[in-house]
Amino acid sequence: MSGPGAAAAAVGLRLTVVGCSGSYPGPDSAASCYLVEAPDGQGGTTRVVLDLGSGSIGPLQLHLDPRDLDAVLLSHLHADHCLDLMGLYVMQRHHPDGPTGRRVPVWGPAATAARLARGYDLTEPDAMSAELDVQQWQAGQAVTVGSLQVTPFEVRHPVEAYAVRVVWTDPSGVEHVLVYSGDTDTCDGLDQAAAGADLLLCEAAFVEGRDEARGIHLTGRRAGEVAVRAGVGRLLLTHVPAWNPPGAAETEAREVFTGPLTAAAPGQVHQVDAPGDHAPLPARPAGPGNRA
Ligand SMILES: [Zn+2]
Ligand SMILES: [Zn+2]
């Protein structure tokens, strides 16, 4: 298939932020969607997305034809993480070029097929089975997608939810590890998933002193604490809702995590296998409209 995805094979393990707004799309970002690419060992590229949340299939097309994805890996079934599978379903079913002849694999929680059908107002739970090959995560059981080993870890959110550990082994046998928290509060599953990761892509939706509820989200501080406990190389904060004060998550996380730390932004590219690819951002200057 032609399109932006037909570019040269990926070099190393690369993460591109497609959308990173927490809970709903913001004015300058779609909701959660992260493109992960790595050489497939045969001259091509393995391409998956972590989540396909509201608004994200638009900017995803800047990077590839979504029908070419090797898999969609869902952390959970909240709208801001899965609902743009509706767009992929439409492309698969109704594209004027005709069917591609392959179903796009979708990994997710137990109720994924029925949830997606409901999202499009279809009544049969397997109504999208000609377009999407939906499979269920089993906590702790790795699945192989192209050159990637992907392991879900159950985490702490009001619905069935997973952190996802993605491992790519380079030609010299060295493993490179990207971990995505999904939505979660502090829990053992997240610590286990994140252990020793080169890059931890971690949600920080809540704000210390404002959001007292537990069992739903991390604050920037709690994300930083996970990064410290897990001994990760770099921390990339994400899933910050547009209603949060700018910079608050980074400020909180820096109080506990002294390693490289960045806030996710749409279009950002992180080379997971290149240490120090992203140095810590300089402190934000104080000023009107820029209070952390
Ligand atoms: Zn969310
Ligand atoms: Zn959620």
PDB file of C-alpha atoms and ligand atoms in Angstrom:
ATOM      1  CA  MET A   1       0.000   0.000   0.000  1.00  0.00           C
ATOM      2  CA  SER A   2       1.356   3.422  -0.837  1.00  0.00           C
ATOM      3  CA  GLY A   3       1.200   6.444   1.413  1.00  0.00           C
ATOM      4  CA  PRO A   4       3.310   8.089   4.047  1.00  0.00           C
ATOM      5  CA  GLY A   5       3.946   4.693   5.640  1.00  0.00           C
ATOM      6  CA  ALA A   6       5.872   3.488   2.593  1.00  0.00           C
ATOM      7  CA  ALA A   7       8.977   5.414   3.712  1.00  0.00           C
ATOM      8  CA  ALA A   8      12.327   3.799   4.463  1.00  0.00           C
ATOM      9  CA  ALA A   9      12.495   1.125   7.144  1.00  0.00           C
ATOM     10  CA  ALA A  10      12.687   2.331  10.734  1.00  0.00           C
ATOM     11  CA  VAL A  11      16.093   2.533  12.389  1.00  0.00           C
ATOM     12  CA  GLY A  12      15.995   1.300  15.968  1.00  0.00           C
ATOM     13  CA  LEU A  13      13.012   1.504  18.291  1.00  0.00           C
ATOM     14  CA  ARG A  14      11.163   4.726  17.714  1.00  0.00           C
ATOM     15  CA  LEU A  15       8.183   6.276  19.489  1.00  0.00           C
ATOM     16  CA  THR A  16       6.146   9.031  17.844  1.00  0.00           C
ATOM     17  CA  VAL A  17       3.563  10.907  19.890  1.00  0.00           C
ATOM     18  CA  VAL A  18       0.397  11.095  17.776  1.00  0.00           C
ATOM     19  CA  GLY A  19      -1.963  12.294  20.501  1.00  0.00           C
ATOM     20  CA  CYS A  20      -1.310  12.784  24.204  1.00  0.00           C
ATOM     21  CA  SER A  21      -4.156  14.853  25.632  1.00  0.00           C
ATOM     22  CA  GLY A  22      -5.663  13.292  28.770  1.00  0.00           C
ATOM     23  CA  SER A  23      -9.292  12.210  28.968  1.00  0.00           C
ATOM     24  CA  TYR A  24     -10.466  14.172  25.882  1.00  0.00           C
ATOM     25  CA  PRO A  25      -8.775  15.861  22.919  1.00  0.00           C
ATOM     26  CA  GLY A  26      -7.286  19.248  23.721  1.00  0.00           C
ATOM     27  CA  PRO A  27      -7.049  22.300  21.440  1.00  0.00           C
ATOM     28  CA  ASP A  28      -3.676  21.184  20.117  1.00  0.00           C
ATOM     29  CA  SER A  29      -3.655  17.417  20.651  1.00  0.00           C
ATOM     30  CA  ALA A  30      -5.787  14.359  20.055  1.00  0.00           C
ATOM     31  CA  ALA A  31      -6.337  11.919  22.910  1.00  0.00           C
ATOM     32  CA  SER A  32      -3.935   9.013  23.565  1.00  0.00           C
ATOM     33  CA  CYS A  33      -2.175   7.438  20.578  1.00  0.00           C
ATOM     34  CA  TYR A  34       1.509   6.553  20.254  1.00  0.00           C
ATOM     35  CA  LEU A  35       3.100   5.082  17.151  1.00  0.00           C
ATOM     36  CA  VAL A  36       5.865   2.547  17.841  1.00  0.00           C
ATOM     37  CA  GLU A  37       8.147   1.433  15.017  1.00  0.00           C
ATOM     38  CA  ALA A  38      11.128  -0.903  14.760  1.00  0.00           C
ATOM     39  CA  PRO A  39      12.918  -2.787  11.986  1.00  0.00           C
ATOM     40  CA  ASP A  40      11.168  -6.078  11.338  1.00  0.00           C
ATOM     41  CA  GLY A  41      14.442  -7.871  10.579  1.00  0.00           C
ATOM     42  CA  GLN A  42      13.469  -8.432   6.956  1.00  0.00           C
ATOM     43  CA  GLY A  43      14.103  -4.984   5.541  1.00  0.00           C
ATOM     44  CA  GLY A  44      10.719  -3.602   6.545  1.00  0.00           C
ATOM     45  CA  THR A  45       9.212  -2.018   9.632  1.00  0.00           C
ATOM     46  CA  THR A  46       6.919  -3.275  12.369  1.00  0.00           C
ATOM     47  CA  ARG A  47       4.390  -0.572  13.167  1.00  0.00           C
ATOM     48  CA  VAL A  48       1.927  -0.614  16.043  1.00  0.00           C
ATOM     49  CA  VAL A  49      -0.011   1.989  17.961  1.00  0.00           C
ATOM     50  CA  LEU A  50      -0.464   2.088  21.699  1.00  0.00           C
ATOM     51  CA  ASP A  51      -4.114   3.201  21.966  1.00  0.00           C
ATOM     52  CA  LEU A  52      -6.198   4.912  19.300  1.00  0.00           C
ATOM     53  CA  GLY A  53      -8.103   7.485  21.328  1.00  0.00           C
ATOM     54  CA  SER A  54     -10.560  10.175  20.324  1.00  0.00           C
ATOM     55  CA  GLY A  55      -9.299  12.402  17.531  1.00  0.00           C
ATOM     56  CA  SER A  56      -6.100  10.439  16.954  1.00  0.00           C
ATOM     57  CA  ILE A  57      -6.784   8.760  13.620  1.00  0.00           C
ATOM     58  CA  GLY A  58      -6.582  12.192  11.972  1.00  0.00           C
ATOM     59  CA  PRO A  59      -2.938  12.974  12.821  1.00  0.00           C
ATOM     60  CA  LEU A  60      -2.013   9.273  12.631  1.00  0.00           C
ATOM     61  CA  GLN A  61      -2.453   9.607   8.857  1.00  0.00           C
ATOM     62  CA  LEU A  62       0.476  12.044   8.819  1.00  0.00           C
ATOM     63  CA  HIS A  63       2.657   9.018   9.561  1.00  0.00           C
ATOM     64  CA  LEU A  64       1.084   6.032   7.793  1.00  0.00           C
ATOM     65  CA  ASP A  65      -2.047   4.560   6.306  1.00  0.00           C
ATOM     66  CA  PRO A  66      -3.748   3.203   9.442  1.00  0.00           C
ATOM     67  CA  ARG A  67      -4.789   0.098   7.481  1.00  0.00           C
ATOM     68  CA  ASP A  68      -1.090  -0.829   7.331  1.00  0.00           C
ATOM     69  CA  LEU A  69      -0.725  -1.089  11.118  1.00  0.00           C
ATOM     70  CA  ASP A  70       0.608  -4.427  12.317  1.00  0.00           C
ATOM     71  CA  ALA A  71      -1.516  -4.082  15.451  1.00  0.00           C
ATOM     72  CA  VAL A  72      -3.486  -1.723  17.659  1.00  0.00           C
ATOM     73  CA  LEU A  73      -2.607  -2.303  21.325  1.00  0.00           C
ATOM     74  CA  LEU A  74      -5.293  -1.030  23.684  1.00  0.00           C
ATOM     75  CA  SER A  75      -4.567  -0.190  27.307  1.00  0.00           C
ATOM     76  CA  HIS A  76      -8.296  -0.127  28.127  1.00  0.00           C
ATOM     77  CA  LEU A  77     -11.702   0.690  26.696  1.00  0.00           C
ATOM     78  CA  HIS A  78     -12.324   4.271  27.749  1.00  0.00           C
ATOM     79  CA  ALA A  79     -13.225   6.511  24.804  1.00  0.00           C
ATOM     80  CA  ASP A  80     -10.022   8.542  24.961  1.00  0.00           C
ATOM     81  CA  HIS A  81      -8.041   5.321  24.337  1.00  0.00           C
ATOM     82  CA  CYS A  82     -10.043   3.274  21.822  1.00  0.00           C
ATOM     83  CA  LEU A  83     -12.808   5.130  20.043  1.00  0.00           C
ATOM     84  CA  ASP A  84     -10.920   6.098  16.884  1.00  0.00           C
ATOM     85  CA  LEU A  85     -10.949   2.412  15.987  1.00  0.00           C
ATOM     86  CA  MET A  86     -14.296   3.497  14.545  1.00  0.00           C
ATOM     87  CA  GLY A  87     -12.385   5.354  11.849  1.00  0.00           C
ATOM     88  CA  LEU A  88     -10.118   2.389  11.145  1.00  0.00           C
ATOM     89  CA  TYR A  89     -13.203   0.176  10.844  1.00  0.00           C
ATOM     90  CA  VAL A  90     -14.702   2.556   8.265  1.00  0.00           C
ATOM     91  CA  MET A  91     -11.444   2.679   6.280  1.00  0.00           C
ATOM     92  CA  GLN A  92     -11.207  -1.089   6.285  1.00  0.00           C
ATOM     93  CA  ARG A  93     -14.837  -1.575   5.278  1.00  0.00           C
ATOM     94  CA  HIS A  94     -15.548   1.250   2.872  1.00  0.00           C
ATOM     95  CA  HIS A  95     -12.280   2.497   1.373  1.00  0.00           C
ATOM     96  CA  PRO A  96     -12.789   3.076  -2.368  1.00  0.00           C
ATOM     97  CA  ASP A  97      -9.581   1.162  -3.078  1.00  0.00           C
ATOM     98  CA  GLY A  98     -11.388  -1.933  -1.845  1.00  0.00           C
ATOM     99  CA  PRO A  99     -10.468  -4.340   0.932  1.00  0.00           C
ATOM    100  CA  THR A 100      -6.809  -4.841   1.806  1.00  0.00           C
ATOM    101  CA  GLY A 101      -7.345  -8.560   2.295  1.00  0.00           C
ATOM    102  CA  ARG A 102      -6.118  -8.465   5.882  1.00  0.00           C
ATOM    103  CA  ARG A 103      -7.771  -7.788   9.187  1.00  0.00           C
ATOM    104  CA  VAL A 104      -5.947  -5.390  11.499  1.00  0.00           C
ATOM    105  CA  PRO A 105      -5.060  -7.156  14.775  1.00  0.00           C
ATOM    106  CA  VAL A 106      -6.381  -5.408  17.894  1.00  0.00           C
ATOM    107  CA  TRP A 107      -5.275  -6.512  21.348  1.00  0.00           C
ATOM    108  CA  GLY A 108      -7.328  -5.385  24.328  1.00  0.00           C
ATOM    109  CA  PRO A 109      -9.376  -6.269  27.421  1.00  0.00           C
ATOM    110  CA  ALA A 110     -11.979  -9.033  27.483  1.00  0.00           C
ATOM    111  CA  ALA A 111     -14.894  -6.947  26.240  1.00  0.00           C
ATOM    112  CA  THR A 112     -13.062  -5.243  23.359  1.00  0.00           C
ATOM    113  CA  ALA A 113     -15.012  -6.657  20.384  1.00  0.00           C
ATOM    114  CA  ALA A 114     -18.398  -5.872  21.887  1.00  0.00           C
ATOM    115  CA  ARG A 115     -17.246  -2.447  23.067  1.00  0.00           C
ATOM    116  CA  LEU A 116     -16.064  -1.499  19.585  1.00  0.00           C
ATOM    117  CA  ALA A 117     -19.293  -2.737  17.981  1.00  0.00           C
ATOM    118  CA  ARG A 118     -21.289  -0.627  20.424  1.00  0.00           C
ATOM    119  CA  GLY A 119     -19.097   2.351  19.592  1.00  0.00           C
ATOM    120  CA  TYR A 120     -20.391   2.184  16.020  1.00  0.00           C
ATOM    121  CA  ASP A 121     -23.963   1.391  17.113  1.00  0.00           C
ATOM    122  CA  LEU A 122     -23.745  -2.172  15.803  1.00  0.00           C
ATOM    123  CA  THR A 123     -25.633  -4.778  17.788  1.00  0.00           C
ATOM    124  CA  GLU A 124     -23.688  -8.016  17.221  1.00  0.00           C
ATOM    125  CA  PRO A 125     -20.579  -8.253  19.439  1.00  0.00           C
ATOM    126  CA  ASP A 126     -18.506  -9.621  16.549  1.00  0.00           C
ATOM    127  CA  ALA A 127     -19.868  -7.140  13.988  1.00  0.00           C
ATOM    128  CA  MET A 128     -16.385  -5.878  13.087  1.00  0.00           C
ATOM    129  CA  SER A 129     -14.773  -9.289  12.744  1.00  0.00           C
ATOM    130  CA  ALA A 130     -14.244  -8.967   8.982  1.00  0.00           C
ATOM    131  CA  GLU A 131     -12.257  -5.762   9.464  1.00  0.00           C
ATOM    132  CA  LEU A 132     -10.546  -6.160  12.858  1.00  0.00           C
ATOM    133  CA  ASP A 133      -8.972  -9.259  14.396  1.00  0.00           C
ATOM    134  CA  VAL A 134      -9.709  -8.622  18.064  1.00  0.00           C
ATOM    135  CA  GLN A 135      -7.734 -10.623  20.612  1.00  0.00           C
ATOM    136  CA  GLN A 136      -7.733 -10.601  24.397  1.00  0.00           C
ATOM    137  CA  TRP A 137      -4.822  -9.689  26.603  1.00  0.00           C
ATOM    138  CA  GLN A 138      -3.816 -12.227  29.240  1.00  0.00           C
ATOM    139  CA  ALA A 139      -1.990 -10.399  32.026  1.00  0.00           C
ATOM    140  CA  GLY A 140       1.711 -11.207  32.018  1.00  0.00           C
ATOM    141  CA  GLN A 141       1.585 -13.189  28.760  1.00  0.00           C
ATOM    142  CA  ALA A 142       3.748 -11.753  26.010  1.00  0.00           C
ATOM    143  CA  VAL A 143       2.520 -11.600  22.444  1.00  0.00           C
ATOM    144  CA  THR A 144       4.724 -11.151  19.396  1.00  0.00           C
ATOM    145  CA  VAL A 145       3.889  -8.498  16.819  1.00  0.00           C
ATOM    146  CA  GLY A 146       6.484  -8.486  14.052  1.00  0.00           C
ATOM    147  CA  SER A 147       9.806  -7.776  15.744  1.00  0.00           C
ATOM    148  CA  LEU A 148       8.202  -6.565  18.987  1.00  0.00           C
ATOM    149  CA  GLN A 149       7.539  -8.530  22.161  1.00  0.00           C
ATOM    150  CA  VAL A 150       4.565  -6.989  23.909  1.00  0.00           C
ATOM    151  CA  THR A 151       3.503  -7.846  27.459  1.00  0.00           C
ATOM    152  CA  PRO A 152       0.388  -6.472  29.223  1.00  0.00           C
ATOM    153  CA  PHE A 153       0.417  -5.898  32.996  1.00  0.00           C
ATOM    154  CA  GLU A 154      -2.852  -5.349  34.833  1.00  0.00           C
ATOM    155  CA  VAL A 155      -2.993  -1.917  36.440  1.00  0.00           C
ATOM    156  CA  ARG A 156      -5.244   0.100  38.752  1.00  0.00           C
ATOM    157  CA  HIS A 157      -8.080   1.974  37.036  1.00  0.00           C
ATOM    158  CA  PRO A 158     -11.894   1.777  37.424  1.00  0.00           C
ATOM    159  CA  VAL A 159     -12.087  -0.624  34.442  1.00  0.00           C
ATOM    160  CA  GLU A 160      -9.940  -3.537  33.196  1.00  0.00           C
ATOM    161  CA  ALA A 161      -6.724  -1.768  32.215  1.00  0.00           C
ATOM    162  CA  TYR A 162      -3.162  -2.629  31.283  1.00  0.00           C
ATOM    163  CA  ALA A 163       0.278  -1.127  31.153  1.00  0.00           C
ATOM    164  CA  VAL A 164       2.116  -2.356  28.073  1.00  0.00           C
ATOM    165  CA  ARG A 165       5.804  -3.302  27.961  1.00  0.00           C
ATOM    166  CA  VAL A 166       7.300  -3.304  24.469  1.00  0.00           C
ATOM    167  CA  VAL A 167      10.679  -4.946  23.905  1.00  0.00           C
ATOM    168  CA  TRP A 168      12.727  -4.783  20.721  1.00  0.00           C
ATOM    169  CA  THR A 169      15.969  -6.756  20.451  1.00  0.00           C
ATOM    170  CA  ASP A 170      18.551  -5.141  18.193  1.00  0.00           C
ATOM    171  CA  PRO A 171      20.728  -7.128  15.768  1.00  0.00           C
ATOM    172  CA  SER A 172      23.501  -7.363  18.385  1.00  0.00           C
ATOM    173  CA  GLY A 173      21.108  -8.975  20.859  1.00  0.00           C
ATOM    174  CA  VAL A 174      20.570  -5.974  23.144  1.00  0.00           C
ATOM    175  CA  GLU A 175      17.014  -5.453  24.376  1.00  0.00           C
ATOM    176  CA  HIS A 176      15.461  -1.981  24.247  1.00  0.00           C
ATOM    177  CA  VAL A 177      12.379  -1.391  26.358  1.00  0.00           C
ATOM    178  CA  LEU A 178       9.513   1.068  26.053  1.00  0.00           C
ATOM    179  CA  VAL A 179       6.768   0.953  28.675  1.00  0.00           C
ATOM    180  CA  TYR A 180       3.398   2.664  28.451  1.00  0.00           C
ATOM    181  CA  SER A 181       1.421   3.061  31.664  1.00  0.00           C
ATOM    182  CA  GLY A 182      -2.040   3.362  30.119  1.00  0.00           C
ATOM    183  CA  ASP A 183      -4.323   4.909  32.748  1.00  0.00           C
ATOM    184  CA  THR A 184      -3.516   3.876  36.291  1.00  0.00           C
ATOM    185  CA  ASP A 185      -2.835   4.888  39.841  1.00  0.00           C
ATOM    186  CA  THR A 186       0.243   3.581  41.653  1.00  0.00           C
ATOM    187  CA  CYS A 187       0.270  -0.228  41.701  1.00  0.00           C
ATOM    188  CA  ASP A 188       2.544  -3.259  41.619  1.00  0.00           C
ATOM    189  CA  GLY A 189       1.543  -4.056  38.036  1.00  0.00           C
ATOM    190  CA  LEU A 190       2.872  -0.719  36.825  1.00  0.00           C
ATOM    191  CA  ASP A 191       6.103  -1.091  38.792  1.00  0.00           C
ATOM    192  CA  GLN A 192       6.622  -4.562  37.322  1.00  0.00           C
ATOM    193  CA  ALA A 193       5.861  -3.392  33.792  1.00  0.00           C
ATOM    194  CA  ALA A 194       8.207  -0.406  34.089  1.00  0.00           C
ATOM    195  CA  ALA A 195      11.175  -2.196  35.677  1.00  0.00           C
ATOM    196  CA  GLY A 196      14.397  -1.076  34.016  1.00  0.00           C
ATOM    197  CA  ALA A 197      12.669   0.512  31.012  1.00  0.00           C
ATOM    198  CA  ASP A 198      14.758   2.694  28.720  1.00  0.00           C
ATOM    199  CA  LEU A 199      11.774   4.994  28.374  1.00  0.00           C
ATOM    200  CA  LEU A 200       8.647   5.109  30.526  1.00  0.00           C
ATOM    201  CA  LEU A 201       5.686   6.798  28.854  1.00  0.00           C
ATOM    202  CA  CYS A 202       3.634   7.526  31.938  1.00  0.00           C
ATOM    203  CA  GLU A 203       0.316   9.197  32.532  1.00  0.00           C
ATOM    204  CA  ALA A 204       0.114  12.142  34.925  1.00  0.00           C
ATOM    205  CA  ALA A 205      -3.511  13.240  34.735  1.00  0.00           C
ATOM    206  CA  PHE A 206      -4.004  14.309  38.329  1.00  0.00           C
ATOM    207  CA  VAL A 207      -2.561  17.280  40.196  1.00  0.00           C
ATOM    208  CA  GLU A 208      -1.233  17.083  43.742  1.00  0.00           C
ATOM    209  CA  GLY A 209      -3.473  18.930  46.192  1.00  0.00           C
ATOM    210  CA  ARG A 210      -6.371  19.106  43.722  1.00  0.00           C
ATOM    211  CA  ASP A 211      -7.256  15.503  42.874  1.00  0.00           C
ATOM    212  CA  GLU A 212      -7.631  13.441  46.033  1.00  0.00           C
ATOM    213  CA  ALA A 213      -9.383  10.380  44.526  1.00  0.00           C
ATOM    214  CA  ARG A 214      -7.284   7.217  44.411  1.00  0.00           C
ATOM    215  CA  GLY A 215      -7.426   4.205  42.105  1.00  0.00           C
ATOM    216  CA  ILE A 216      -7.836   6.226  38.907  1.00  0.00           C
ATOM    217  CA  HIS A 217      -4.776   8.240  37.815  1.00  0.00           C
ATOM    218  CA  LEU A 218      -1.243   9.222  38.751  1.00  0.00           C
ATOM    219  CA  THR A 219      -0.125  12.724  39.583  1.00  0.00           C
ATOM    220  CA  GLY A 220       3.137  14.033  38.170  1.00  0.00           C
ATOM    221  CA  ARG A 221       4.709  13.276  41.525  1.00  0.00           C
ATOM    222  CA  ARG A 222       3.442   9.692  41.589  1.00  0.00           C
ATOM    223  CA  ALA A 223       4.662   9.194  38.002  1.00  0.00           C
ATOM    224  CA  GLY A 224       8.079  10.400  39.130  1.00  0.00           C
ATOM    225  CA  GLU A 225       7.994   7.962  42.032  1.00  0.00           C
ATOM    226  CA  VAL A 226       7.243   5.078  39.661  1.00  0.00           C
ATOM    227  CA  ALA A 227      10.223   6.127  37.512  1.00  0.00           C
ATOM    228  CA  VAL A 228      12.493   6.110  40.577  1.00  0.00           C
ATOM    229  CA  ARG A 229      11.269   2.730  41.887  1.00  0.00           C
ATOM    230  CA  ALA A 230      11.498   1.125  38.451  1.00  0.00           C
ATOM    231  CA  GLY A 231      14.910   2.609  37.694  1.00  0.00           C
ATOM    232  CA  VAL A 232      13.884   3.843  34.243  1.00  0.00           C
ATOM    233  CA  GLY A 233      16.252   5.683  31.934  1.00  0.00           C
ATOM    234  CA  ARG A 234      13.894   8.418  30.797  1.00  0.00           C
ATOM    235  CA  LEU A 235      10.433   9.588  31.783  1.00  0.00           C
ATOM    236  CA  LEU A 236       7.945  10.949  29.259  1.00  0.00           C
ATOM    237  CA  LEU A 237       4.845  12.388  30.932  1.00  0.00           C
ATOM    238  CA  THR A 238       1.543  12.161  29.110  1.00  0.00           C
ATOM    239  CA  HIS A 239      -2.272  12.052  29.382  1.00  0.00           C
ATOM    240  CA  VAL A 240      -2.375  15.542  30.862  1.00  0.00           C
ATOM    241  CA  PRO A 241      -5.879  16.978  30.336  1.00  0.00           C
ATOM    242  CA  ALA A 242      -6.219  20.410  28.771  1.00  0.00           C
ATOM    243  CA  TRP A 243      -7.797  21.709  31.993  1.00  0.00           C
ATOM    244  CA  ASN A 244      -4.561  21.196  33.982  1.00  0.00           C
ATOM    245  CA  PRO A 245      -2.160  24.044  34.700  1.00  0.00           C
ATOM    246  CA  PRO A 246       0.651  23.926  32.089  1.00  0.00           C
ATOM    247  CA  GLY A 247       3.876  22.481  33.429  1.00  0.00           C
ATOM    248  CA  ALA A 248       2.425  21.200  36.704  1.00  0.00           C
ATOM    249  CA  ALA A 249       3.090  17.529  35.942  1.00  0.00           C
ATOM    250  CA  GLU A 250       6.745  18.118  35.044  1.00  0.00           C
ATOM    251  CA  THR A 251       7.315  20.262  38.127  1.00  0.00           C
ATOM    252  CA  GLU A 252       5.867  17.586  40.400  1.00  0.00           C
ATOM    253  CA  ALA A 253       7.791  14.757  38.743  1.00  0.00           C
ATOM    254  CA  ARG A 254      11.099  16.630  38.915  1.00  0.00           C
ATOM    255  CA  GLU A 255      10.762  16.869  42.686  1.00  0.00           C
ATOM    256  CA  VAL A 256      11.338  13.112  42.878  1.00  0.00           C
ATOM    257  CA  PHE A 257      12.910  11.947  39.583  1.00  0.00           C
ATOM    258  CA  THR A 258      16.250  13.479  38.670  1.00  0.00           C
ATOM    259  CA  GLY A 259      16.761  11.696  35.336  1.00  0.00           C
ATOM    260  CA  PRO A 260      15.806  12.957  31.873  1.00  0.00           C
ATOM    261  CA  LEU A 261      12.173  14.013  31.837  1.00  0.00           C
ATOM    262  CA  THR A 262       9.998  15.462  29.085  1.00  0.00           C
ATOM    263  CA  ALA A 263       6.323  16.249  28.597  1.00  0.00           C
ATOM    264  CA  ALA A 264       4.826  14.538  25.560  1.00  0.00           C
ATOM    265  CA  ALA A 265       3.670  16.710  22.667  1.00  0.00           C
ATOM    266  CA  PRO A 266       2.085  15.754  19.347  1.00  0.00           C
ATOM    267  CA  GLY A 267       4.634  14.999  16.635  1.00  0.00           C
ATOM    268  CA  GLN A 268       7.476  14.423  19.088  1.00  0.00           C
ATOM    269  CA  VAL A 269       9.786  11.549  18.146  1.00  0.00           C
ATOM    270  CA  HIS A 270      11.790   9.613  20.735  1.00  0.00           C
ATOM    271  CA  GLN A 271      14.507   7.177  19.748  1.00  0.00           C
ATOM    272  CA  VAL A 272      14.114   4.647  22.551  1.00  0.00           C
ATOM    273  CA  ASP A 273      17.384   2.839  21.815  1.00  0.00           C
ATOM    274  CA  ALA A 274      19.465   6.044  21.852  1.00  0.00           C
ATOM    275  CA  PRO A 275      20.260   7.068  25.443  1.00  0.00           C
ATOM    276  CA  GLY A 276      20.069  10.788  26.008  1.00  0.00           C
ATOM    277  CA  ASP A 277      18.049  11.379  22.852  1.00  0.00           C
ATOM    278  CA  HIS A 278      15.957  13.775  24.875  1.00  0.00           C
ATOM    279  CA  ALA A 279      17.719  15.825  27.494  1.00  0.00           C
ATOM    280  CA  PRO A 280      15.640  17.351  30.288  1.00  0.00           C
ATOM    281  CA  LEU A 281      13.829  20.454  29.177  1.00  0.00           C
ATOM    282  CA  PRO A 282      15.176  23.710  30.584  1.00  0.00           C
ATOM    283  CA  ALA A 283      13.144  25.157  33.416  1.00  0.00           C
ATOM    284  CA  ARG A 284      10.269  27.259  32.183  1.00  0.00           C
ATOM    285  CA  PRO A 285      10.789  30.972  32.724  1.00  0.00           C
ATOM    286  CA  ALA A 286       8.297  32.468  35.133  1.00  0.00           C
ATOM    287  CA  GLY A 287       5.860  34.839  33.538  1.00  0.00           C
ATOM    288  CA  PRO A 288       2.221  35.548  32.833  1.00  0.00           C
ATOM    289  CA  GLY A 289       0.445  32.529  31.406  1.00  0.00           C
ATOM    290  CA  ASN A 290       3.394  30.284  32.072  1.00  0.00           C
ATOM    291  CA  ARG A 291       3.045  29.449  35.715  1.00  0.00           C
ATOM    292  CA  ALA A 292       3.825  25.831  36.490  1.00  0.00           C
TER     293      ALA A 292
HETATM  294 ZN    ZN B   1      -7.638   8.186  29.684  1.00  0.00          ZN
HETATM  295 ZN    ZN B   2      -9.247   5.624  31.490  1.00  0.00          ZN
END
